[in-house]
XYZ file of C-alpha atoms in Angstrom:
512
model
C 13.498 -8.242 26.610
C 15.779 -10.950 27.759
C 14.343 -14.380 28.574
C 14.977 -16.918 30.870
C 16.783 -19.829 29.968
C 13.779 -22.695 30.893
C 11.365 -20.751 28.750
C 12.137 -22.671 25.509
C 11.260 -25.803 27.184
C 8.383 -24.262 28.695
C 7.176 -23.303 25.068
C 7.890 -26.512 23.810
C 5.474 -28.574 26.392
C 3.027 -25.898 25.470
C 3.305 -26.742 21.719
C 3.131 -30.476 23.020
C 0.242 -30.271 24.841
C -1.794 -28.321 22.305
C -0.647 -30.857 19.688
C -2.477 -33.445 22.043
C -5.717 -32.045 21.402
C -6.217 -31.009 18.279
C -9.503 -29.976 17.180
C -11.248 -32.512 15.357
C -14.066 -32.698 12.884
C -14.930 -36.025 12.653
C -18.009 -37.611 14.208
C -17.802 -38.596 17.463
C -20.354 -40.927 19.591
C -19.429 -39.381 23.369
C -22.448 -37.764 25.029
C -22.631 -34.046 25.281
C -22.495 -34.025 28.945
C -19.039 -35.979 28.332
C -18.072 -33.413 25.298
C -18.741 -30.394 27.750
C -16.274 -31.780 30.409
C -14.096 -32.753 28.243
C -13.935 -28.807 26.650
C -13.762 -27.372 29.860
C -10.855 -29.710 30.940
C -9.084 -28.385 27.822
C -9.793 -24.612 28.479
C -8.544 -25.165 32.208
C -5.202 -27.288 30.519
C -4.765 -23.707 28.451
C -5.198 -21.654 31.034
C -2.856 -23.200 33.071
C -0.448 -23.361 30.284
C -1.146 -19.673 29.468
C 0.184 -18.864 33.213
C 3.131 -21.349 33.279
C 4.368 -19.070 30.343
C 3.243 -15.928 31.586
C 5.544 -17.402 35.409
C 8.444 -18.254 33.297
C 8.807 -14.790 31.250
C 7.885 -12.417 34.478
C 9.899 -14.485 36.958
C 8.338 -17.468 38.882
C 7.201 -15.293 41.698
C 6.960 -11.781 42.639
C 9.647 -12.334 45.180
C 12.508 -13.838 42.213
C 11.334 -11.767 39.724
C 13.949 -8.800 38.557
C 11.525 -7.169 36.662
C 9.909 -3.581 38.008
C 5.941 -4.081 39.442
C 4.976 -1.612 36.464
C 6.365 -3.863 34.034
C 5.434 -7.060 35.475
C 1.790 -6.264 35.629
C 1.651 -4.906 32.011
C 2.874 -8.502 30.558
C 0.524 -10.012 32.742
C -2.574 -8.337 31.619
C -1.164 -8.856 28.176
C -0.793 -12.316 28.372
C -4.306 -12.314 30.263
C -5.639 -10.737 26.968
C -4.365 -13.249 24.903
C -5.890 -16.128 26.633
C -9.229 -14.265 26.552
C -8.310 -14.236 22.821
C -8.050 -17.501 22.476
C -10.499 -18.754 24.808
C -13.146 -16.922 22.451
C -11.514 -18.203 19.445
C -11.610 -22.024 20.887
C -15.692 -21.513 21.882
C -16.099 -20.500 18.328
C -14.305 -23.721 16.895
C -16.424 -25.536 19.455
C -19.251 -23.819 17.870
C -18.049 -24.405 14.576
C -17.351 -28.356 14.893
C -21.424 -28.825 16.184
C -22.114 -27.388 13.193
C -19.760 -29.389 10.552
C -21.808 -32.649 12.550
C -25.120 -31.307 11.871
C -23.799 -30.731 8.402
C -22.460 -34.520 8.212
C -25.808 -35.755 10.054
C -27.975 -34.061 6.948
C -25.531 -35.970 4.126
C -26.060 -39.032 6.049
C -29.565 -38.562 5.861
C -30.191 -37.419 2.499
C -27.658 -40.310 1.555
C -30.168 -42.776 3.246
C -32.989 -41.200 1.366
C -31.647 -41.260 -2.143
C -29.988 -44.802 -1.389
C -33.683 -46.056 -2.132
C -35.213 -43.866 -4.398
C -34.968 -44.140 -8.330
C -31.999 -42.459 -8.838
C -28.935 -44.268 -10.321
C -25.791 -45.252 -8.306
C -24.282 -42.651 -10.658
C -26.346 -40.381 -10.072
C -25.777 -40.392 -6.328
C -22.571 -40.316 -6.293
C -22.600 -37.146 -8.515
C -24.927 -36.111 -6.057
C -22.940 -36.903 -2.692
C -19.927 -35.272 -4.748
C -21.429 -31.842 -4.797
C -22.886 -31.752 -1.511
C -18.908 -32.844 -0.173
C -17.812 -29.719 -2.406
C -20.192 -27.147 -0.809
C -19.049 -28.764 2.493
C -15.888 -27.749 1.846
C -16.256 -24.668 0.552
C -18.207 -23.545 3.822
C -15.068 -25.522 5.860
C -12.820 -23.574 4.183
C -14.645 -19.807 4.440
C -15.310 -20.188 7.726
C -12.416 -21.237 8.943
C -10.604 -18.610 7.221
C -13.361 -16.320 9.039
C -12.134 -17.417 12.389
C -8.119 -17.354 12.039
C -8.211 -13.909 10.209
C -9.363 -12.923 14.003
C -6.239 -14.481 15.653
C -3.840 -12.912 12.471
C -5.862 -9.074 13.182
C -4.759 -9.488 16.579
C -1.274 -9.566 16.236
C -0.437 -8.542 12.592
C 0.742 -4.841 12.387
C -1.127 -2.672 9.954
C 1.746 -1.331 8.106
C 5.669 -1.985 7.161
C 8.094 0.133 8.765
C 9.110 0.410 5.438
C 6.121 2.582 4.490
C 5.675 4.738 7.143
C 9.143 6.146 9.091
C 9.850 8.527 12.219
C 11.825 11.110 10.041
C 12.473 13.316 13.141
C 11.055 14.594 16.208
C 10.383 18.548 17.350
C 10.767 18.984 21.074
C 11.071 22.367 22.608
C 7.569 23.372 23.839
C 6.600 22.981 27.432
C 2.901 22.004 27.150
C 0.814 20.732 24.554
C 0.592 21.031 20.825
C -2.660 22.059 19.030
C -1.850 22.908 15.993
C 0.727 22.245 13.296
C 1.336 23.674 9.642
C 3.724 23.714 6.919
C 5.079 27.080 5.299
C 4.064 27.242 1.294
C 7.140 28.843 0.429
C 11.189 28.817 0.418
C 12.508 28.613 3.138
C 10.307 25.951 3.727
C 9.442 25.211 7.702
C 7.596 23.995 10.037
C 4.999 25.829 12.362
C 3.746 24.489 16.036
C 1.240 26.286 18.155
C 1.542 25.338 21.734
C -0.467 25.722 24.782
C 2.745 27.133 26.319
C 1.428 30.790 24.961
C 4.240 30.220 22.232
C 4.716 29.492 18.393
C 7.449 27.857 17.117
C 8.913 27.748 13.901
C 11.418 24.570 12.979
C 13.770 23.417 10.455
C 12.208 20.224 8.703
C 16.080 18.765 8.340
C 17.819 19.177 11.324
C 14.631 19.771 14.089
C 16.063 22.867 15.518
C 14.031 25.357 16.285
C 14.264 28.820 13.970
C 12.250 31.555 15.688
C 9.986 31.668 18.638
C 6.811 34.002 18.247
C 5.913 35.090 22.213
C 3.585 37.734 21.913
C 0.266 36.350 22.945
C -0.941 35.960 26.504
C -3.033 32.583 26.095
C -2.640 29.572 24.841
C -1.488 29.460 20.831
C -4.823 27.428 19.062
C -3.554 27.425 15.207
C -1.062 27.971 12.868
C -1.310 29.306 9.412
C 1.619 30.766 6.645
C 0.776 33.428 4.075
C 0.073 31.684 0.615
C 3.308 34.117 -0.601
C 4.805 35.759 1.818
C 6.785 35.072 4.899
C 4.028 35.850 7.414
C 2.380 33.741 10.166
C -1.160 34.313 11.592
C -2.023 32.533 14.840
C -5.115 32.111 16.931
C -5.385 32.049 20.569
C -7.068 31.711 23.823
C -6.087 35.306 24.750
C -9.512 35.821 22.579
C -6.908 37.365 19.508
C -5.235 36.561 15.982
C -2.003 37.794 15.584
C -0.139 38.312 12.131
C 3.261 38.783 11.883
C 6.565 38.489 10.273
C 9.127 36.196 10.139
C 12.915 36.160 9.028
C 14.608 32.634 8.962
C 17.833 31.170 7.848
C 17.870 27.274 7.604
C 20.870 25.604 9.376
C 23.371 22.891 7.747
C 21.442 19.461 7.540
C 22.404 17.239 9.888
C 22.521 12.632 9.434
C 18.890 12.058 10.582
C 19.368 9.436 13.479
C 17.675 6.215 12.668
C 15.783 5.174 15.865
C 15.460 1.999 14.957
C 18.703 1.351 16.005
C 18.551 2.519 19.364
C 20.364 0.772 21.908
C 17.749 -0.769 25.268
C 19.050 2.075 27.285
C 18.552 4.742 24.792
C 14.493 3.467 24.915
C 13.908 4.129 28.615
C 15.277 7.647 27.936
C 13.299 7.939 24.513
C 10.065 6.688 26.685
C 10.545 8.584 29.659
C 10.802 11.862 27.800
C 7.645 13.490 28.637
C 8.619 13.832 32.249
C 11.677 16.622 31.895
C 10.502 19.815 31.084
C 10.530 19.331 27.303
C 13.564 22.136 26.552
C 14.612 21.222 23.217
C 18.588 21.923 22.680
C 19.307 25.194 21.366
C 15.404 25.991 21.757
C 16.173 28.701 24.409
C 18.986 30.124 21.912
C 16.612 30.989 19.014
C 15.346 34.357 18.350
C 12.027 35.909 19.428
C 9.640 37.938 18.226
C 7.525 39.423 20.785
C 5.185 41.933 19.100
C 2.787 41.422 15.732
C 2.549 43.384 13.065
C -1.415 43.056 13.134
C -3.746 42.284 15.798
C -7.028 41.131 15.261
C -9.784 42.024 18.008
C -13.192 41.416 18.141
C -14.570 37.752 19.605
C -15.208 37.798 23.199
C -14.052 34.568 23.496
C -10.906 32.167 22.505
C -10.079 32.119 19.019
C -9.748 28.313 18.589
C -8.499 28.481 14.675
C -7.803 31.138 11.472
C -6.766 30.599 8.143
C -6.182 32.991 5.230
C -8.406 33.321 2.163
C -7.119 32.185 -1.071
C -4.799 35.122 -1.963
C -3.781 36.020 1.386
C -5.477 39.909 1.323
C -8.217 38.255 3.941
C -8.634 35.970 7.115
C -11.290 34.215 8.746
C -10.956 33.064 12.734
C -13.398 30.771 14.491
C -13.748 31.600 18.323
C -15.713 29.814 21.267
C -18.006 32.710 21.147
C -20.277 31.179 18.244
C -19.477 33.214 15.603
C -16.407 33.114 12.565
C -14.820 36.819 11.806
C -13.598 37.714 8.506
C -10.929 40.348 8.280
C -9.620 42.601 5.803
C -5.866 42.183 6.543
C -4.111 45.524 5.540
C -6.748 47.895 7.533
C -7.149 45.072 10.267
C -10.894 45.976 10.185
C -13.599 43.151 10.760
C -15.456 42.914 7.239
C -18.011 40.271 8.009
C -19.193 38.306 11.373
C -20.740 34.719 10.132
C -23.288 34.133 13.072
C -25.753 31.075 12.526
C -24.017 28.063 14.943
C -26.066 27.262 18.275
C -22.349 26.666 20.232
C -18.842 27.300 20.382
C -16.648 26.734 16.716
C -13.726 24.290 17.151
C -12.283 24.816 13.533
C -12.304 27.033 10.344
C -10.544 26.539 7.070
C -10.829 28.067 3.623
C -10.822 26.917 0.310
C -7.395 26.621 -1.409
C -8.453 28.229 -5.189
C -12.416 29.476 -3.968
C -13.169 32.203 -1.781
C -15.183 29.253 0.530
C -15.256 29.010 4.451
C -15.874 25.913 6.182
C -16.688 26.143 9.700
C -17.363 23.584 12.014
C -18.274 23.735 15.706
C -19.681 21.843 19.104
C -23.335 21.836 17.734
C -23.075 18.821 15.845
C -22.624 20.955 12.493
C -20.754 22.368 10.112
C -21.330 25.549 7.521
C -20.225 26.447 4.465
C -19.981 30.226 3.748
C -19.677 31.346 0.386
C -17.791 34.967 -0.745
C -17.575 34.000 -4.340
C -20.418 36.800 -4.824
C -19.502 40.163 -3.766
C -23.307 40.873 -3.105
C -24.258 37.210 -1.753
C -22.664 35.238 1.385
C -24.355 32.497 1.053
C -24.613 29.790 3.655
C -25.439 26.027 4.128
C -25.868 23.914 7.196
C -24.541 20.454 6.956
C -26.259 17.733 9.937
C -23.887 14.375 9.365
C -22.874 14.305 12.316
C -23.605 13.154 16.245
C -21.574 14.819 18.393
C -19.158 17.570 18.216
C -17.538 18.546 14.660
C -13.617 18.914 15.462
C -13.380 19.838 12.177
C -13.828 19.792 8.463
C -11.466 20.514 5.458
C -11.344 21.279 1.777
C -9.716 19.213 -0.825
C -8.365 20.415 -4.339
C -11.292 18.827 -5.991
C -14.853 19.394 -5.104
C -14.803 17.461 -1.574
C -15.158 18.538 1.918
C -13.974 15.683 4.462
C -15.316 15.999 8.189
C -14.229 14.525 11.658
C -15.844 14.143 14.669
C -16.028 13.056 18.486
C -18.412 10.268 17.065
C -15.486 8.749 15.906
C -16.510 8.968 12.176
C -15.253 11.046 9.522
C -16.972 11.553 6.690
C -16.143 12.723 2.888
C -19.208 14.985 1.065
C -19.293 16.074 -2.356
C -19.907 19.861 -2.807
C -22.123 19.010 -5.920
C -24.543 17.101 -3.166
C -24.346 17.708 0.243
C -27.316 15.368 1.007
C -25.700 12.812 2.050
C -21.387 11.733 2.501
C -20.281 9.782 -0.253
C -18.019 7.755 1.903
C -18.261 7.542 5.883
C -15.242 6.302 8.059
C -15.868 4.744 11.041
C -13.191 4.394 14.075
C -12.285 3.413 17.225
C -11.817 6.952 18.842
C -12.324 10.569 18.637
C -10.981 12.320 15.162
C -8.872 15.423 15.789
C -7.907 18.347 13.294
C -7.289 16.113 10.103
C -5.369 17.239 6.887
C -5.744 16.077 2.860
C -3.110 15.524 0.551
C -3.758 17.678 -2.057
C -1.615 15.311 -4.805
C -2.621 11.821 -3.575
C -5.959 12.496 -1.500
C -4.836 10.486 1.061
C -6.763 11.626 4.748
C -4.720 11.639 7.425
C -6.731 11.085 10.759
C -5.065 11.880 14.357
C -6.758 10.335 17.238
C -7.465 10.805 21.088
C -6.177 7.148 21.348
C -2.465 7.888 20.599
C -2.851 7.194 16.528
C -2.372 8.331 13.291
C -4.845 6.325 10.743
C -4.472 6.945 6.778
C -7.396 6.172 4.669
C -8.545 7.078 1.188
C -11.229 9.563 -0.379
C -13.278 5.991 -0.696
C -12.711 5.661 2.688
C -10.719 2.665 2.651
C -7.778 2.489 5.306
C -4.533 2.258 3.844
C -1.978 2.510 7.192
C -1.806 2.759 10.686
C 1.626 5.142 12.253
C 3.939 3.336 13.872
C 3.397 3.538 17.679
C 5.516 2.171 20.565
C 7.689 3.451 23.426
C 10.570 4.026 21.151
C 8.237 6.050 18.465
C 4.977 7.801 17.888
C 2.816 10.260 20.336
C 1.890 9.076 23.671
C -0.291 11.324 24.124
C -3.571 12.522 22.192
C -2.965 13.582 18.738
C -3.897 16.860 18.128
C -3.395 17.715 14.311
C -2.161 16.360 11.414
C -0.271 18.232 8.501
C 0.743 17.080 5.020
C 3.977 18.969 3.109
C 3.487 17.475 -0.130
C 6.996 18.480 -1.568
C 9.651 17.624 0.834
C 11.419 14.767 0.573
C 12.247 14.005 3.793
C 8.996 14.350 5.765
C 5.785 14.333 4.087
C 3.258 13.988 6.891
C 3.383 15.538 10.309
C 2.051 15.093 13.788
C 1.859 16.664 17.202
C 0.241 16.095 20.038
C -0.325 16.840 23.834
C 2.489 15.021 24.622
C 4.577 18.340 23.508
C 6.309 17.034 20.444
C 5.972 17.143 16.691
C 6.471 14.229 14.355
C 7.902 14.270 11.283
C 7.154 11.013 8.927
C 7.879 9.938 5.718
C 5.185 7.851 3.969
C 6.394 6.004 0.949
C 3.271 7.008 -0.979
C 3.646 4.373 -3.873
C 4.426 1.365 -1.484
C 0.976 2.080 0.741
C -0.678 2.583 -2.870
C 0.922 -0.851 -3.793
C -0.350 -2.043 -0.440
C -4.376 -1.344 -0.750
């Protein structure tokens, strides 16, 4: 964003005046009345500093200023945060410098005390020597305690370097719920839209393949056959559909580095989500408007399937309470898994077991097990406050669960007790995803991010997001393609786009 001219000087007299009263820990003998005035006199300097910048980089007055109202009022309540910021920060050096005299008033008096006691003048000065070093040492941690608050503000969580926009997906004409990676050449990316469609995309070039049309409600989930080239979606129209699909990838295109966007280019980039989201060429692919298999029997919307390990059975999760498993050649409904107290918001199965993981509104999730032709077994897992948007299987013997209580938790199938690692947040957790090769969680949010933590639950990245990349929108679903090269993780959102990203695994290792 251009400057003006004056706003160097301007920063310089800033740095000038803040020079001019630096924050001091020596002993001083004012009163406190006189300290107090003198601290507010500095916070009122500051403030008035803070809005001589904030005038010189919006314009001096609303009259001269070229920038648009929109604008103008977002760098003012940004510069309004950062005084806040700092205002806090400065009470808590205040804070800090009334304790460092207390500190200095107890060595002064056990200096006194010692001075005529029995001890040797080499002993107090060993004495007085120690009691400097722990001094210090509290100095020093505390005031790294403070800054680290002023660095967290502004640092950003992760290099550019680490986490890249591959390429975006654009062709839907509402929001995304769902989003899924194919298992098998020709490899490609599925989207299920509240449009009523299903898309399927090339990875490389971002052009859409084949467009699946034949439900009559929105499209929950998407799911590929383990082995063949077959798609089963979920949707509000209270169905599953199955059905077929015959792609042929198109000639890889340069991926377009948006980092190198010109200022023009980021208005357009920003202002995206107001056309009606026709991706080029999206109109031109074909369609497939009837399934091969149908799948009726909720009375309500099927918010999620996924096939069984081997791909010869399905399991859906509707809003009507229950989970359906279906035998997928004769289409007919083998088992209904009744037991939750409200509506199911996911369902996933076990990538080597014949498990079932269910999750739903009631605060709980289930796991159903068909490992025993003659025993389903079932357990009811309560780690959680508020609705369960969904819980997933890992290769190992985890299950890792999100919620609207903006914690995710890992459990260990061993012992379910209790999580053996419990993320906490700053918003709602959406549909999350594993890697299955570097257990990495991927975490999409209702605030417009995409966190990455480990099993242990520590947090190893934060997506790039800004007007130029990343959702702006709530993020729906996450999905990980652990074998492409290009993009490895993948987003989408209700701001009707996909987002392919490439994480440089070893670098965010390197990182934590």
């Amino acid at each position: 964003m251009p400057v003006e001219s004056g706003s160097g000087a301007t920063a310089r007299q800033v740095k000038q005046k803040r020079k001019a009263h630096p924050i001091s820990i020596r002993r001083t003998n004012s009163s406190e009345q006189e300290r107090v005035t003198s601290q507010r006199e500095m916070l009122e300097g500051q403030g008035a500093m803070m809005s001589a910048v904030c005038e010189e980089v919006c314009g001096q007055s609303v009259e001269d200023s070229k920038l648009p109202p929109t604008i103008r009022q977002t760098l003012l309540e940004l510069f309004g945060q950062i005084e806040r910021e700092f205002e806090n920060l400065y009470i808590e050096n205040i804070e800090l410098r009334r304790e460092i005299e207390t500190l200095n008033d107890r060595l002064t008096a056990e200096g006194q005390t010692v001075d005529g006691g029995d001890l040797s003048k080499g002993q107090l000065k060993a004495k007085a020597s120690h009691s400097t070093s722990q001094l210090s040492q509290k100095l020093k941690t505390t005031y790294k305690a403070s800054t680290s608050k002023i660095v967290s503000s502004f640092k950003t969580t992760t290099s550019r370097a680490v986490c890249q926009l591959v390429k975006e997906y654009i062709g839907h004409r509402d929001g995304i719920w769902d989003v899924s990676v194919a298992r098998l050449q020709p490899v490609v990316l599925g989207t299920a839209s509240a449009d009523h469609t299903a898309m399927l995309w090339s990875i490389e070039t971002g052009k859409c393949l084949l467009k699946y049309v034949g439900h009559a409600g929105s499209v929950n989930s998407i799911k590929f056959h383990p082995s063949e080239q077959v798609a089963l979606t979920a949707s509000g129209d209270q169905t599953a559909h199955i059905w077929r699909y015959i792609v042929q990838l198109p000639t890889p295109q340069p991926v377009i580095d948006t980092n190198q966007m010109s200022g023009e280019e980021e208005v357009d980039f920003s202002d995206k989500d107001e056309t009606d989201g026709d991706a080029e060429g999206s109109n031109e692919s074909p369609t497939i408007r009837v399934p091969s298999t149908t799948l009726k029997s909720h009375q309500g919307v099927v918010i999620a399937a996924d096939w069984l390990v081997g791909g010869k059975q399905v399991v859906t999760a509707s809003w009507d309470r229950t989970a359906n498993l279906y035998d997928v050649e004769t289409s007919e409904l083998v088992h209904s898994l009744t037991g939750h107290d409200q509506e199911l918001t996911h369902c996933c199965t076990h990538p080597t077991q014949r498990l079932v993981v269910t999750s739903s509104r009631d605060t709980t999730f289930r796991l159903w097990d068909f490992r025993d032709p003659a025993i389903h077994s079932v357990n009811v897992f309560q780690g959680h406050t508020e609705t369960v948007t969904s819980a997933v299987f890992t290769v190992g013997d985890n299950v890792v669960s999100g919620s609207d209580d903006r914690t995710v938790k890992v459990w260990d199938l061993k012992n379910m007790r209790s999580p053996i690692a419990t993320i906490r947040t700053d918003s709602a957790v959406n549909r999350i995803s594993v890697s299955v090769s570097q257990r990495i969680i991927a975490l999409p949010h209702d605030n417009r991010q995409v966190r990455l933590f480990d099993m242990s639950g520590v947090r190893l990245a934060r997506l790039p997001r800004s007007n130029r990349q990343g959702h702006r929108r709530m993020v729906c679903c996450t999905a990980w393609s652990e074998d492409n090269p290009i993009c490895n993780l993948f987003s989408c959102g209700f701001d009707r786009q996909a987002i392919g990203w490439n994480i440089n695994i070893p670098a965010l290792l390197q990182e934590k």
